[in-house]
Tab-separated table of C-alpha atoms in Angstrom:
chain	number	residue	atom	x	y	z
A	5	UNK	CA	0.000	0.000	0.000
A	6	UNK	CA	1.140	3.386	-1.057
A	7	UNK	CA	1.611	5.980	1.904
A	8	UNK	CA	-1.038	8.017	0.692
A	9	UNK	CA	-2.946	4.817	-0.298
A	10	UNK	CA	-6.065	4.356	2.396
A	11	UNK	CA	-8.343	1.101	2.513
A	12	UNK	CA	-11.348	2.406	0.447
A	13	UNK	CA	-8.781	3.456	-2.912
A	14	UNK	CA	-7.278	-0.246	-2.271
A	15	UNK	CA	-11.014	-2.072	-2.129
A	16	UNK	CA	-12.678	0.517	-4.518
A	17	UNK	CA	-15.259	1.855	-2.309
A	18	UNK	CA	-16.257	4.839	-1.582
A	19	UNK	CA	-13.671	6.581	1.083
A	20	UNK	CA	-15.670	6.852	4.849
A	21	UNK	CA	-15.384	9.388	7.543
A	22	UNK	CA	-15.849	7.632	10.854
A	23	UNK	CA	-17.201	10.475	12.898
A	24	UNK	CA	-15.966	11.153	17.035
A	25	UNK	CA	-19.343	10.995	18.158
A	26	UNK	CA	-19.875	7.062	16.622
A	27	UNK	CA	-16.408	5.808	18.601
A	28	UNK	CA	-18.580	4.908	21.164
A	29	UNK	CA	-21.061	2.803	19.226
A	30	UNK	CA	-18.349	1.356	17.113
A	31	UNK	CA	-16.103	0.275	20.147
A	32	UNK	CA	-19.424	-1.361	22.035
A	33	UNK	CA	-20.460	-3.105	18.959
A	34	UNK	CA	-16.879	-4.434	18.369
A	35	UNK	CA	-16.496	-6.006	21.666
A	36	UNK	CA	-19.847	-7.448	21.899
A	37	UNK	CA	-19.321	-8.824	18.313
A	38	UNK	CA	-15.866	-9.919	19.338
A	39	UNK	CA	-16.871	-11.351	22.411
A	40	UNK	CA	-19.754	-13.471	20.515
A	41	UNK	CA	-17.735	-14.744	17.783
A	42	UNK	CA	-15.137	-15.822	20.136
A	43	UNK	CA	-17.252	-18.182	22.428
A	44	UNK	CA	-19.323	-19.190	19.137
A	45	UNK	CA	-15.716	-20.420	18.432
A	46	UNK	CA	-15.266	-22.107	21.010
A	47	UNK	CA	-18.039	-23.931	20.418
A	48	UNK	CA	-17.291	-24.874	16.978
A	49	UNK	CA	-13.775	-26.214	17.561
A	50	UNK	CA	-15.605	-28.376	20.426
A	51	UNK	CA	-17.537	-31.285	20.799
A	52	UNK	CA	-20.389	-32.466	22.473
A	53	UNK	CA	-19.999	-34.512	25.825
A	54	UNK	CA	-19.912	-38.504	25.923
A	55	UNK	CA	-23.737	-38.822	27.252
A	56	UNK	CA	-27.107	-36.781	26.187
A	57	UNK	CA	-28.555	-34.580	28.640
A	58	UNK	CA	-29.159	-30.804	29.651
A	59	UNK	CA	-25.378	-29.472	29.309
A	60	UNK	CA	-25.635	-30.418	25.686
A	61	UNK	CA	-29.129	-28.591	24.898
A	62	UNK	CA	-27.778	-25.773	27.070
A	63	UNK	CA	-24.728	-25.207	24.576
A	64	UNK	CA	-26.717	-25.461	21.701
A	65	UNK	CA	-28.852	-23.309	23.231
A	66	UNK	CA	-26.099	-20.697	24.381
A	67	UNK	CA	-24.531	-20.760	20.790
A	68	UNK	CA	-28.189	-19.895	19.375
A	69	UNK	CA	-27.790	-16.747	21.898
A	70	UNK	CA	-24.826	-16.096	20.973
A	71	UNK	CA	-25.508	-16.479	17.009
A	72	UNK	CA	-28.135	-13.365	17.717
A	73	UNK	CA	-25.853	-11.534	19.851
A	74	UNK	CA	-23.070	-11.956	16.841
A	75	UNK	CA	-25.975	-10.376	14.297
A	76	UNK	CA	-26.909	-7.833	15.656
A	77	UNK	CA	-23.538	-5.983	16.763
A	78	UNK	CA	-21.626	-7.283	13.545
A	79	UNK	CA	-24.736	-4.972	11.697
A	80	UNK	CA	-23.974	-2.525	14.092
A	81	UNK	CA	-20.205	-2.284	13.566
A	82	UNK	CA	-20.574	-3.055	9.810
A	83	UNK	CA	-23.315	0.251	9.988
A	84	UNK	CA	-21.627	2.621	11.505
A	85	UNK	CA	-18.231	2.052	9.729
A	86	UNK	CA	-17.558	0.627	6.169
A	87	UNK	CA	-20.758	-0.069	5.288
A	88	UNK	CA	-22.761	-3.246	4.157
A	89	UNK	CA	-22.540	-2.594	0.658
A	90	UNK	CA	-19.090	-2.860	0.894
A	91	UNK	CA	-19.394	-6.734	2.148
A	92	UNK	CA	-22.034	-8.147	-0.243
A	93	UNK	CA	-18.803	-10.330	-1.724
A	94	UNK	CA	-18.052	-11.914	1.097
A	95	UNK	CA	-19.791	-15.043	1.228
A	96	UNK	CA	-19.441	-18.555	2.947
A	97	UNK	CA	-20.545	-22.130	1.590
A	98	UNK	CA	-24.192	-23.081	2.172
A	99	UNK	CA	-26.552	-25.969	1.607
A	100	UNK	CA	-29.605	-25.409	-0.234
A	101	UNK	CA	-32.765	-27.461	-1.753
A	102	UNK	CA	-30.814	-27.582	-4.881
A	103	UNK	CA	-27.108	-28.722	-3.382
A	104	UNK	CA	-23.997	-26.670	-2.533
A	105	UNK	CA	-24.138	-22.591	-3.185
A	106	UNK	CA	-23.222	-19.887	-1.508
A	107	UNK	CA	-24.596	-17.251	0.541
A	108	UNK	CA	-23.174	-13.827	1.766
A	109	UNK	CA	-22.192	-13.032	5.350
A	110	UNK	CA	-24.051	-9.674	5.661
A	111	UNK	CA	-28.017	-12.245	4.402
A	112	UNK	CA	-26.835	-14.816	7.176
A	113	UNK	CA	-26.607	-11.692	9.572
A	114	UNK	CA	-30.098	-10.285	8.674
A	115	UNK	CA	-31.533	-13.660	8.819
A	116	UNK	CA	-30.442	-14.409	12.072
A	117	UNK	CA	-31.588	-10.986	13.820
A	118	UNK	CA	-34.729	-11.814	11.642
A	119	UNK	CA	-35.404	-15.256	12.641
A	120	UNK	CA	-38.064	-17.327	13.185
A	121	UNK	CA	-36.196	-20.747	14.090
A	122	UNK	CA	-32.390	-21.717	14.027
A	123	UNK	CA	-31.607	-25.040	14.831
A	124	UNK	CA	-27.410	-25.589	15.528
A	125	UNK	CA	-26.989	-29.606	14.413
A	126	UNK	CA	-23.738	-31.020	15.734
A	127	UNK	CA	-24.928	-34.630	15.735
A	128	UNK	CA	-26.081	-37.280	13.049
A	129	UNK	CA	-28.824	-38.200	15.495
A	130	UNK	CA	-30.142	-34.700	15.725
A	131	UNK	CA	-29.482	-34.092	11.643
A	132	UNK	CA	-31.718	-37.084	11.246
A	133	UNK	CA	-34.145	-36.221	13.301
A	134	UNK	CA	-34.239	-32.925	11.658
A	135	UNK	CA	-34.343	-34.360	7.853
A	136	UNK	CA	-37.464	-36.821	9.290
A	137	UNK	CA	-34.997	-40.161	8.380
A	138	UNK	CA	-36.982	-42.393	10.927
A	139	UNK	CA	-34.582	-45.426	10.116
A	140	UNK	CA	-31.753	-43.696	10.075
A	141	UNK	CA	-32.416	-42.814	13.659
A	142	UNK	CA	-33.342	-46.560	14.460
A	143	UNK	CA	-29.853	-47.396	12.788
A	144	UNK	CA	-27.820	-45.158	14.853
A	145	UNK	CA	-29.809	-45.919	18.095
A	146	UNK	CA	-28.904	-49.671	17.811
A	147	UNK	CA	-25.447	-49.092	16.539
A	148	UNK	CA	-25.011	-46.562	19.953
A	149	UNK	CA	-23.986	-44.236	17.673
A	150	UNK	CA	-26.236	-41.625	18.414
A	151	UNK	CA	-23.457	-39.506	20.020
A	152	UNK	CA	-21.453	-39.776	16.867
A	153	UNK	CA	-20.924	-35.461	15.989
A	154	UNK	CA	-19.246	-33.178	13.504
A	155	UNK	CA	-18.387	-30.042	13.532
A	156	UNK	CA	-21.928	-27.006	14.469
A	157	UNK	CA	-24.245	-26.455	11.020
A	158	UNK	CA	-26.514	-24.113	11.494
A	159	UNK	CA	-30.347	-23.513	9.983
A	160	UNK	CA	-32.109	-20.320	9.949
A	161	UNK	CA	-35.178	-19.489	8.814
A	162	UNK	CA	-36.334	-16.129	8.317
A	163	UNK	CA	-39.825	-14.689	9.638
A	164	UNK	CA	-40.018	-13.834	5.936
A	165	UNK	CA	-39.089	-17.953	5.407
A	166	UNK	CA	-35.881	-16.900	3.656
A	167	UNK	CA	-33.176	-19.967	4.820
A	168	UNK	CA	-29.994	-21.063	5.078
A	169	UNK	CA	-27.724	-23.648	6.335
A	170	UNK	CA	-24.128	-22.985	6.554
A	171	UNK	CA	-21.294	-24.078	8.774
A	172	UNK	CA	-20.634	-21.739	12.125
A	173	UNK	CA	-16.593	-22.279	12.162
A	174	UNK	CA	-16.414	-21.003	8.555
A	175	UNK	CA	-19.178	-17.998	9.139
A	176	UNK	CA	-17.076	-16.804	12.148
A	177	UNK	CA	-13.403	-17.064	10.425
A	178	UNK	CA	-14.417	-15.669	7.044
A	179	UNK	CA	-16.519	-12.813	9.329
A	180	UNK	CA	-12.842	-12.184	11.143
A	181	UNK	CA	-10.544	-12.249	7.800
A	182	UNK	CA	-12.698	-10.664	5.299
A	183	UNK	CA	-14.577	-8.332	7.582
A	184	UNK	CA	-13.608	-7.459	10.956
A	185	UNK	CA	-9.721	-6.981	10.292
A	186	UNK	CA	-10.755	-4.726	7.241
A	187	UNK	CA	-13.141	-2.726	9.864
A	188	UNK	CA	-10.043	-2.461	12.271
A	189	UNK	CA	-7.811	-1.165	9.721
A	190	UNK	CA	-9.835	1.123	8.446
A	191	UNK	CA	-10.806	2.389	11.898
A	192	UNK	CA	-7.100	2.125	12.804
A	193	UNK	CA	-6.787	4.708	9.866
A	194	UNK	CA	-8.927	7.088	11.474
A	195	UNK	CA	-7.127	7.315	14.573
A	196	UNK	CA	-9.494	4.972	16.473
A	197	UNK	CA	-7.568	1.879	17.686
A	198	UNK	CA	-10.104	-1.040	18.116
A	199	UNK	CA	-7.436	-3.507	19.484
A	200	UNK	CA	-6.177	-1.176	22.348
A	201	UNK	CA	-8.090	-1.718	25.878
């Protein structure tokens, strides 16, 4: 980068002026959103316990809170600094009706502060229960395999009944590569240090 170079000539968007008066916004919304993404990673890299029972519904249950919290302050952060129009390219791998695609960070966000159900599936028990595979869950049940897991897909459905299903490790490390280190440079360009306590 050139030394008069800034972010928005290198990613050819229109330049931003992050105002004084929005520091304070910008800085709650980052560490909420940083705090979210961080325990939803946690989560991701993790693994269910050995036996079913309330701890695992209550961390499903916690990363669903946490999947809202994320939404709404990564809108909030992406508002009041670049912009979302400037992250409709970022996307992540989904599953649809039709297969494989891929849908963009910033419709995952609205559809989870917009949702009507979100379901995180960590479990081939739970994704057959979920898919209505009746013998599939007989077959797992009398292999005691019902424990067998893989790594947190998520489901949301919209109140509009927009949906997606997409993988939460690869939502939260494309959302901290491709959006929230540009936010902190640019931010960092303005004088406001994100990363400093």
């Amino acid at each position: 980068m050139n030394q008069n170079e800034t972010l928005a000539d290198l990613g050819k968007w229109p330049a931003i002026i992050i105002e004084s008066q929005s520091h304070k916004i910008i800085r709650h919304a980052y560490e909420k959103v940083v705090t979210a993404c961080a325990r939803l990673a946690s989560f991701a890299t993790g693994s269910p316990t050995a036996t079913w029972g309330p701890i695992n519904e209550r961390q499903e249950a916690l990363a669903v809170d946490d999947l809202v919290d994320f939404a709404i302050h990564a809108r909030r952060l992406i508002e009041n600094t670049a912009k979302q129009k400037r992250f409709n390219g970022v996307v992540v791998r989904a599953k649809g009706e039709t297969g494989p695609s891929e849908v963009r960070v910033t419709r995952i966000i609205n559809l989870l502060i917009h949702h009507e159900q979100v379901e995180v599936v960590r479990t081939e028990l739970h994704a057959a229960a979920l898919s209505g595979q009746s013998s599939r869950i007989e077959q797992l049940m009398a292999l005691a395999e019902s424990h067998r897991h893989f790594p947190p897909i998520v489901a949301v459905k919209s109140d509009k009944r927009a949906f997606a299903v997409f993988d939460l490790r690869e939502l939260i490390e494309t959302f901290q590569r491709d959006i929230l280190a540009p936010i902190i440079d640019l931010c960092d360009e303005h004088n406001f240090f994100l990363e400093e306590f």
